[in-house]
Amino acid sequence: MVNPFFEELYWRGLLLDAAMTRFPKWISIAYSTMFFVLSHPLMWGVFSIANQHIHVLLYLPILGVVWALIYIKTGSLRFAIASHALVNIGIMTVPVFLNLYIPPV
């Protein structure tokens, strides 16, 4: 439950905010989302087979963009954090990090 807080604080609260001071909004969203997506197979994929799979890489960009838009529209990280926590609980953390879900090859 702590991970969504720190991920959103970093990817949206720090990286996206910093990028938006220099670039247009859409480039900033793409920039922070790209690194958010890359972090999953390169960091979390070490612990979880599923985080290295193409299925994860297909929906992570969508989630990254949605959470960035939520943050930009509301001006608050709380809704992005809550959504991220629900995703992690529902479809990510339990089955993926415990290797209960291993994608088909």
Coordinates of N, CA, C and O in Angstrom, one line a residue:
M1 N 0.8 -1.2 0.0 CA 0.0 0.0 0.0 C 0.9 1.3 0.0 O 0.4 2.3 -0.3
V2 N 2.1 1.1 0.3 CA 3.0 2.3 0.3 C 3.5 2.6 -1.1 O 3.7 3.8 -1.4
N3 N 3.7 1.6 -1.9 CA 4.3 1.8 -3.2 C 3.5 2.8 -4.1 O 4.2 3.7 -4.7
P4 N 2.2 2.8 -4.2 CA 1.5 3.8 -5.0 C 1.8 5.2 -4.6 O 1.9 6.1 -5.4
F5 N 1.9 5.4 -3.3 CA 2.2 6.8 -2.8 C 3.6 7.2 -3.3 O 3.7 8.3 -3.9
F6 N 4.6 6.4 -3.2 CA 5.9 6.8 -3.6 C 6.0 6.9 -5.1 O 6.7 7.8 -5.6
E7 N 5.4 5.9 -5.8 CA 5.5 6.0 -7.3 C 4.8 7.2 -7.8 O 5.3 7.9 -8.7
E8 N 3.6 7.6 -7.3 CA 2.9 8.8 -7.8 C 3.6 10.0 -7.4 O 3.7 11.0 -8.2
L9 N 4.2 10.0 -6.2 CA 5.0 11.2 -5.8 C 6.1 11.4 -6.7 O 6.4 12.6 -7.1
Y10 N 6.8 10.4 -7.1 CA 8.0 10.5 -8.0 C 7.6 10.8 -9.4 O 8.0 11.8 -10.0
W11 N 6.8 9.8 -10.0 CA 6.5 9.9 -11.5 C 5.6 11.1 -11.8 O 5.9 11.7 -12.9
R12 N 4.6 11.4 -11.1 CA 3.8 12.5 -11.4 C 4.1 13.7 -10.6 O 4.2 14.8 -11.1
G13 N 4.3 13.6 -9.3 CA 4.6 14.8 -8.4 C 5.9 15.5 -8.7 O 6.0 16.7 -8.7
L14 N 6.9 14.7 -9.0 CA 8.3 15.3 -9.2 C 8.6 15.4 -10.7 O 8.9 16.4 -11.2
L15 N 8.6 14.2 -11.3 CA 9.1 14.2 -12.7 C 8.2 14.9 -13.7 O 8.6 15.7 -14.5
L16 N 6.9 14.7 -13.6 CA 5.9 15.3 -14.5 C 5.9 16.9 -14.2 O 5.9 17.6 -15.1
D17 N 5.9 17.2 -12.9 CA 6.0 18.7 -12.6 C 7.2 19.3 -13.2 O 7.1 20.4 -13.7
A18 N 8.3 18.7 -13.0 CA 9.6 19.3 -13.5 C 9.6 19.4 -15.1 O 10.0 20.4 -15.6
A19 N 9.1 18.3 -15.7 CA 9.0 18.4 -17.2 C 8.0 19.4 -17.7 O 8.3 20.1 -18.7
M20 N 6.9 19.7 -16.9 CA 6.0 20.7 -17.4 C 6.5 22.1 -17.3 O 5.9 23.0 -17.9
T21 N 7.6 22.3 -16.5 CA 8.2 23.7 -16.5 C 9.0 24.0 -17.7 O 9.3 25.1 -18.0
R22 N 9.3 22.9 -18.5 CA 10.2 23.1 -19.7 C 9.5 22.7 -21.0 O 9.9 23.2 -22.0
F23 N 8.6 21.8 -20.9 CA 8.0 21.3 -22.2 C 6.5 21.4 -22.2 O 5.9 21.6 -21.1
P24 N 5.9 21.3 -23.4 CA 4.4 21.3 -23.4 C 3.9 20.1 -22.6 O 4.5 19.1 -22.4
K25 N 2.6 20.2 -22.2 CA 2.0 19.2 -21.4 C 2.0 17.8 -22.0 O 2.4 16.8 -21.3
W26 N 1.7 17.6 -23.2 CA 1.7 16.3 -23.8 C 3.1 15.7 -23.9 O 3.2 14.4 -23.7
I27 N 4.1 16.4 -24.1 CA 5.5 15.9 -24.1 C 5.9 15.5 -22.6 O 6.5 14.5 -22.4
S28 N 5.5 16.3 -21.7 CA 5.8 16.0 -20.3 C 5.1 14.7 -19.8 O 5.7 13.9 -19.1
I29 N 3.8 14.5 -20.3 CA 3.1 13.3 -19.9 C 3.8 12.1 -20.6 O 4.0 11.1 -19.9
A30 N 4.2 12.2 -21.8 CA 4.8 11.1 -22.5 C 6.2 10.8 -21.9 O 6.6 9.7 -21.7
Y31 N 6.9 11.9 -21.5 CA 8.2 11.7 -20.8 C 8.1 10.9 -19.5 O 8.8 9.9 -19.3
S32 N 7.2 11.4 -18.6 CA 7.1 10.7 -17.3 C 6.5 9.3 -17.5 O 6.9 8.4 -16.8
T33 N 5.6 9.2 -18.4 CA 5.0 7.8 -18.6 C 6.0 6.9 -19.2 O 6.0 5.7 -18.8
M34 N 6.9 7.3 -20.1 CA 7.9 6.4 -20.7 C 8.8 5.9 -19.6 O 9.0 4.7 -19.6
F35 N 9.2 6.7 -18.7 CA 10.1 6.2 -17.6 C 9.3 5.4 -16.6 O 9.9 4.4 -16.0
F36 N 8.1 5.7 -16.4 CA 7.2 4.9 -15.5 C 7.1 3.5 -16.1 O 7.3 2.5 -15.4
V37 N 6.9 3.4 -17.4 CA 6.7 2.1 -18.0 C 8.0 1.3 -18.0 O 8.1 0.1 -17.6
L38 N 9.1 2.0 -18.3 CA 10.4 1.3 -18.3 C 10.9 0.8 -16.9 O 11.6 -0.2 -16.8
S39 N 10.4 1.5 -15.9 CA 10.8 1.1 -14.6 C 10.3 -0.3 -14.2 O 10.9 -1.0 -13.4
H40 N 9.1 -0.6 -14.7 CA 8.5 -1.9 -14.3 C 9.3 -3.1 -14.7 O 9.6 -4.0 -13.9
P41 N 9.6 -3.3 -16.0 CA 10.4 -4.5 -16.3 C 11.8 -4.4 -15.8 O 12.5 -5.4 -15.5
L42 N 12.4 -3.2 -15.8 CA 13.8 -3.1 -15.4 C 14.0 -3.1 -13.9 O 15.1 -3.6 -13.4
M43 N 13.1 -2.6 -13.1 CA 13.2 -2.7 -11.6 C 12.4 -3.8 -11.0 O 12.9 -4.7 -10.4
W44 N 11.1 -3.7 -11.2 CA 10.1 -4.6 -10.6 C 10.2 -6.0 -11.3 O 9.9 -7.0 -10.7
G45 N 10.6 -6.0 -12.6 CA 10.7 -7.3 -13.3 C 11.7 -8.2 -12.7 O 11.7 -9.4 -13.0
V46 N 12.7 -7.7 -11.9 CA 13.7 -8.5 -11.3 C 13.0 -9.5 -10.3 O 13.4 -10.6 -10.1
F47 N 11.9 -9.0 -9.7 CA 11.2 -9.8 -8.7 C 10.0 -10.6 -9.2 O 9.5 -11.5 -8.5
S48 N 9.5 -10.2 -10.4 CA 8.3 -10.8 -10.9 C 8.4 -11.1 -12.4 O 8.7 -10.2 -13.2
I49 N 8.1 -12.3 -12.7 CA 8.1 -12.7 -14.1 C 7.1 -11.9 -14.9 O 7.4 -11.5 -16.1
A50 N 5.9 -11.7 -14.4 CA 4.9 -11.0 -15.1 C 5.2 -9.6 -15.5 O 4.8 -9.0 -16.5
N51 N 6.0 -8.9 -14.6 CA 6.4 -7.5 -15.0 C 7.4 -7.4 -16.1 O 7.6 -6.3 -16.6
Q52 N 7.9 -8.5 -16.6 CA 8.7 -8.5 -17.8 C 7.9 -8.9 -19.0 O 8.4 -8.8 -20.1
H53 N 6.6 -9.2 -18.9 CA 5.8 -9.7 -20.0 C 5.2 -8.5 -20.8 O 5.0 -7.4 -20.3
I54 N 5.0 -8.8 -22.1 CA 4.5 -7.8 -23.0 C 3.1 -7.3 -22.6 O 2.8 -6.1 -22.8
H55 N 2.3 -8.1 -21.9 CA 1.0 -7.7 -21.5 C 1.1 -6.5 -20.5 O 0.3 -5.5 -20.6
V56 N 2.0 -6.5 -19.7 CA 2.2 -5.5 -18.7 C 2.7 -4.2 -19.4 O 2.2 -3.1 -19.2
L57 N 3.5 -4.4 -20.4 CA 4.0 -3.2 -21.1 C 3.0 -2.6 -22.0 O 3.1 -1.4 -22.5
L58 N 1.9 -3.3 -22.3 CA 0.8 -2.8 -23.1 C -0.1 -1.9 -22.3 O -0.6 -0.9 -22.8
Y59 N -0.4 -2.3 -21.1 CA -1.4 -1.5 -20.3 C -0.7 -0.4 -19.4 O -1.4 0.5 -19.0
L60 N 0.6 -0.5 -19.1 CA 1.2 0.5 -18.3 C 1.2 1.9 -18.9 O 1.0 2.9 -18.2
P61 N 1.4 2.0 -20.2 CA 1.4 3.4 -20.8 C 0.0 4.0 -20.7 O -0.1 5.2 -20.4
I62 N -1.0 3.2 -20.8 CA -2.4 3.7 -20.6 C -2.6 4.2 -19.2 O -3.1 5.3 -18.9
L63 N -2.2 3.4 -18.2 CA -2.3 3.8 -16.8 C -1.5 5.0 -16.5 O -1.9 5.9 -15.8
G64 N -0.2 5.1 -17.0 CA 0.6 6.2 -16.8 C 0.0 7.5 -17.3 O 0.0 8.6 -16.6
V65 N -0.6 7.5 -18.5 CA -1.2 8.6 -19.1 C -2.5 9.0 -18.3 O -2.7 10.2 -18.0
V66 N -3.3 8.0 -17.9 CA -4.5 8.3 -17.1 C -4.2 8.9 -15.8 O -4.8 9.9 -15.4
W67 N -3.2 8.4 -15.1 CA -2.8 9.0 -13.8 C -2.2 10.4 -13.9 O -2.4 11.2 -13.1
A68 N -1.5 10.6 -15.0 CA -0.9 11.9 -15.3 C -2.1 12.9 -15.5 O -2.1 14.0 -15.0
L69 N -3.0 12.5 -16.3 CA -4.2 13.4 -16.6 C -5.0 13.7 -15.4 O -5.5 14.8 -15.1
I70 N -5.2 12.6 -14.5 CA -5.9 12.8 -13.3 C -5.2 13.9 -12.4 O -5.8 14.8 -11.9
Y71 N -3.9 13.7 -12.3 CA -3.1 14.7 -11.5 C -3.2 16.1 -12.1 O -3.4 17.0 -11.4
I72 N -3.1 16.2 -13.4 CA -3.1 17.5 -14.0 C -4.5 18.2 -13.8 O -4.6 19.3 -13.5
K73 N -5.5 17.4 -14.1 CA -6.9 17.9 -14.0 C -7.3 18.3 -12.6 O -8.0 19.3 -12.4
T74 N -6.9 17.5 -11.6 CA -7.3 17.8 -10.2 C -6.3 18.6 -9.4 O -6.7 19.2 -8.5
G75 N -5.1 18.6 -9.9 CA -4.1 19.4 -9.2 C -3.7 18.7 -7.9 O -3.0 19.3 -7.0
S76 N -4.1 17.5 -7.7 CA -3.8 16.7 -6.5 C -3.4 15.3 -6.8 O -3.9 14.7 -7.7
L77 N -2.4 14.8 -6.0 CA -2.0 13.4 -6.3 C -2.9 12.4 -5.6 O -2.8 11.2 -5.9
R78 N -3.8 12.8 -4.7 CA -4.6 11.9 -3.9 C -5.4 10.9 -4.8 O -5.5 9.7 -4.5
F79 N -6.0 11.4 -5.9 CA -6.9 10.6 -6.7 C -6.0 9.6 -7.5 O -6.4 8.5 -7.8
A80 N -4.9 10.1 -8.0 CA -4.0 9.2 -8.7 C -3.4 8.1 -7.8 O -3.3 6.9 -8.2
I81 N -3.1 8.5 -6.6 CA -2.6 7.5 -5.6 C -3.7 6.5 -5.3 O -3.4 5.3 -5.2
A82 N -4.9 6.9 -5.1 CA -6.0 6.0 -4.8 C -6.3 5.1 -5.9 O -6.4 3.8 -5.7
S83 N -6.3 5.6 -7.1 CA -6.5 4.7 -8.3 C -5.3 3.7 -8.5 O -5.5 2.5 -8.8
H84 N -4.1 4.2 -8.3 CA -2.9 3.3 -8.4 C -3.0 2.2 -7.3 O -2.7 1.1 -7.6
A85 N -3.4 2.6 -6.1 CA -3.5 1.6 -5.1 C -4.6 0.5 -5.4 O -4.4 -0.7 -5.2
L86 N -5.7 0.9 -6.0 CA -6.7 0.0 -6.4 C -6.3 -1.0 -7.5 O -6.5 -2.2 -7.5
V87 N -5.5 -0.4 -8.5 CA -5.0 -1.2 -9.5 C -4.0 -2.2 -9.0 O -4.0 -3.4 -9.3
N88 N -3.1 -1.8 -8.1 CA -2.1 -2.7 -7.5 C -2.8 -3.8 -6.7 O -2.3 -4.9 -6.8
I89 N -3.8 -3.5 -5.9 CA -4.4 -4.5 -5.1 C -5.2 -5.4 -6.0 O -5.1 -6.6 -5.9
G90 N -5.9 -4.9 -7.0 CA -6.8 -5.7 -7.8 C -6.2 -6.5 -8.8 O -6.5 -7.7 -9.0
I91 N -5.3 -6.0 -9.6 CA -4.8 -6.7 -10.7 C -3.3 -6.8 -10.8 O -2.7 -7.5 -11.6
M92 N -2.5 -6.2 -9.9 CA -1.1 -6.2 -10.0 C -0.4 -6.9 -8.9 O 0.1 -8.0 -9.0
T93 N -0.4 -6.2 -7.7 CA 0.5 -6.6 -6.6 C 0.3 -8.1 -6.2 O 1.3 -8.8 -6.2
V94 N -0.9 -8.5 -5.9 CA -1.1 -9.8 -5.4 C -0.7 -10.9 -6.4 O 0.2 -11.7 -6.2
P95 N -1.4 -10.9 -7.6 CA -1.0 -12.0 -8.5 C 0.3 -11.8 -9.1 O 1.0 -12.8 -9.4
V96 N 0.8 -10.6 -9.4 CA 2.0 -10.4 -10.1 C 3.2 -10.6 -9.2 O 4.1 -11.4 -9.5
F97 N 3.3 -9.9 -8.1 CA 4.5 -9.9 -7.3 C 4.6 -11.2 -6.6 O 5.7 -11.6 -6.2
L98 N 3.6 -11.9 -6.3 CA 3.7 -13.2 -5.7 C 3.8 -14.3 -6.7 O 3.8 -15.5 -6.4
N99 N 3.9 -13.9 -8.0 CA 4.1 -14.9 -9.1 C 2.9 -15.9 -9.1 O 3.1 -17.0 -9.5
L100 N 1.7 -15.4 -8.7 CA 0.5 -16.3 -8.8 C 0.0 -16.2 -10.3 O -0.7 -17.1 -10.7
Y101 N 0.4 -15.1 -11.0 CA 0.0 -15.0 -12.4 C 1.3 -15.0 -13.2 O 2.1 -14.1 -13.0
I102 N 1.4 -15.9 -14.0 CA 2.5 -15.9 -15.0 C 1.9 -16.0 -16.4 O 1.2 -16.9 -16.7
P103 N 2.1 -14.9 -17.1 CA 1.5 -14.8 -18.5 C 1.9 -16.0 -19.4 O 2.9 -16.5 -19.2
P104 N 0.9 -16.3 -20.3 CA 1.2 -17.4 -21.2 C 2.4 -17.0 -22.1 O 2.6 -15.8 -22.4
V105 N 3.1 -17.9 -22.6 CA 4.3 -17.7 -23.5 C 3.8 -17.7 -24.9 O 3.0 -18.3 -25.4

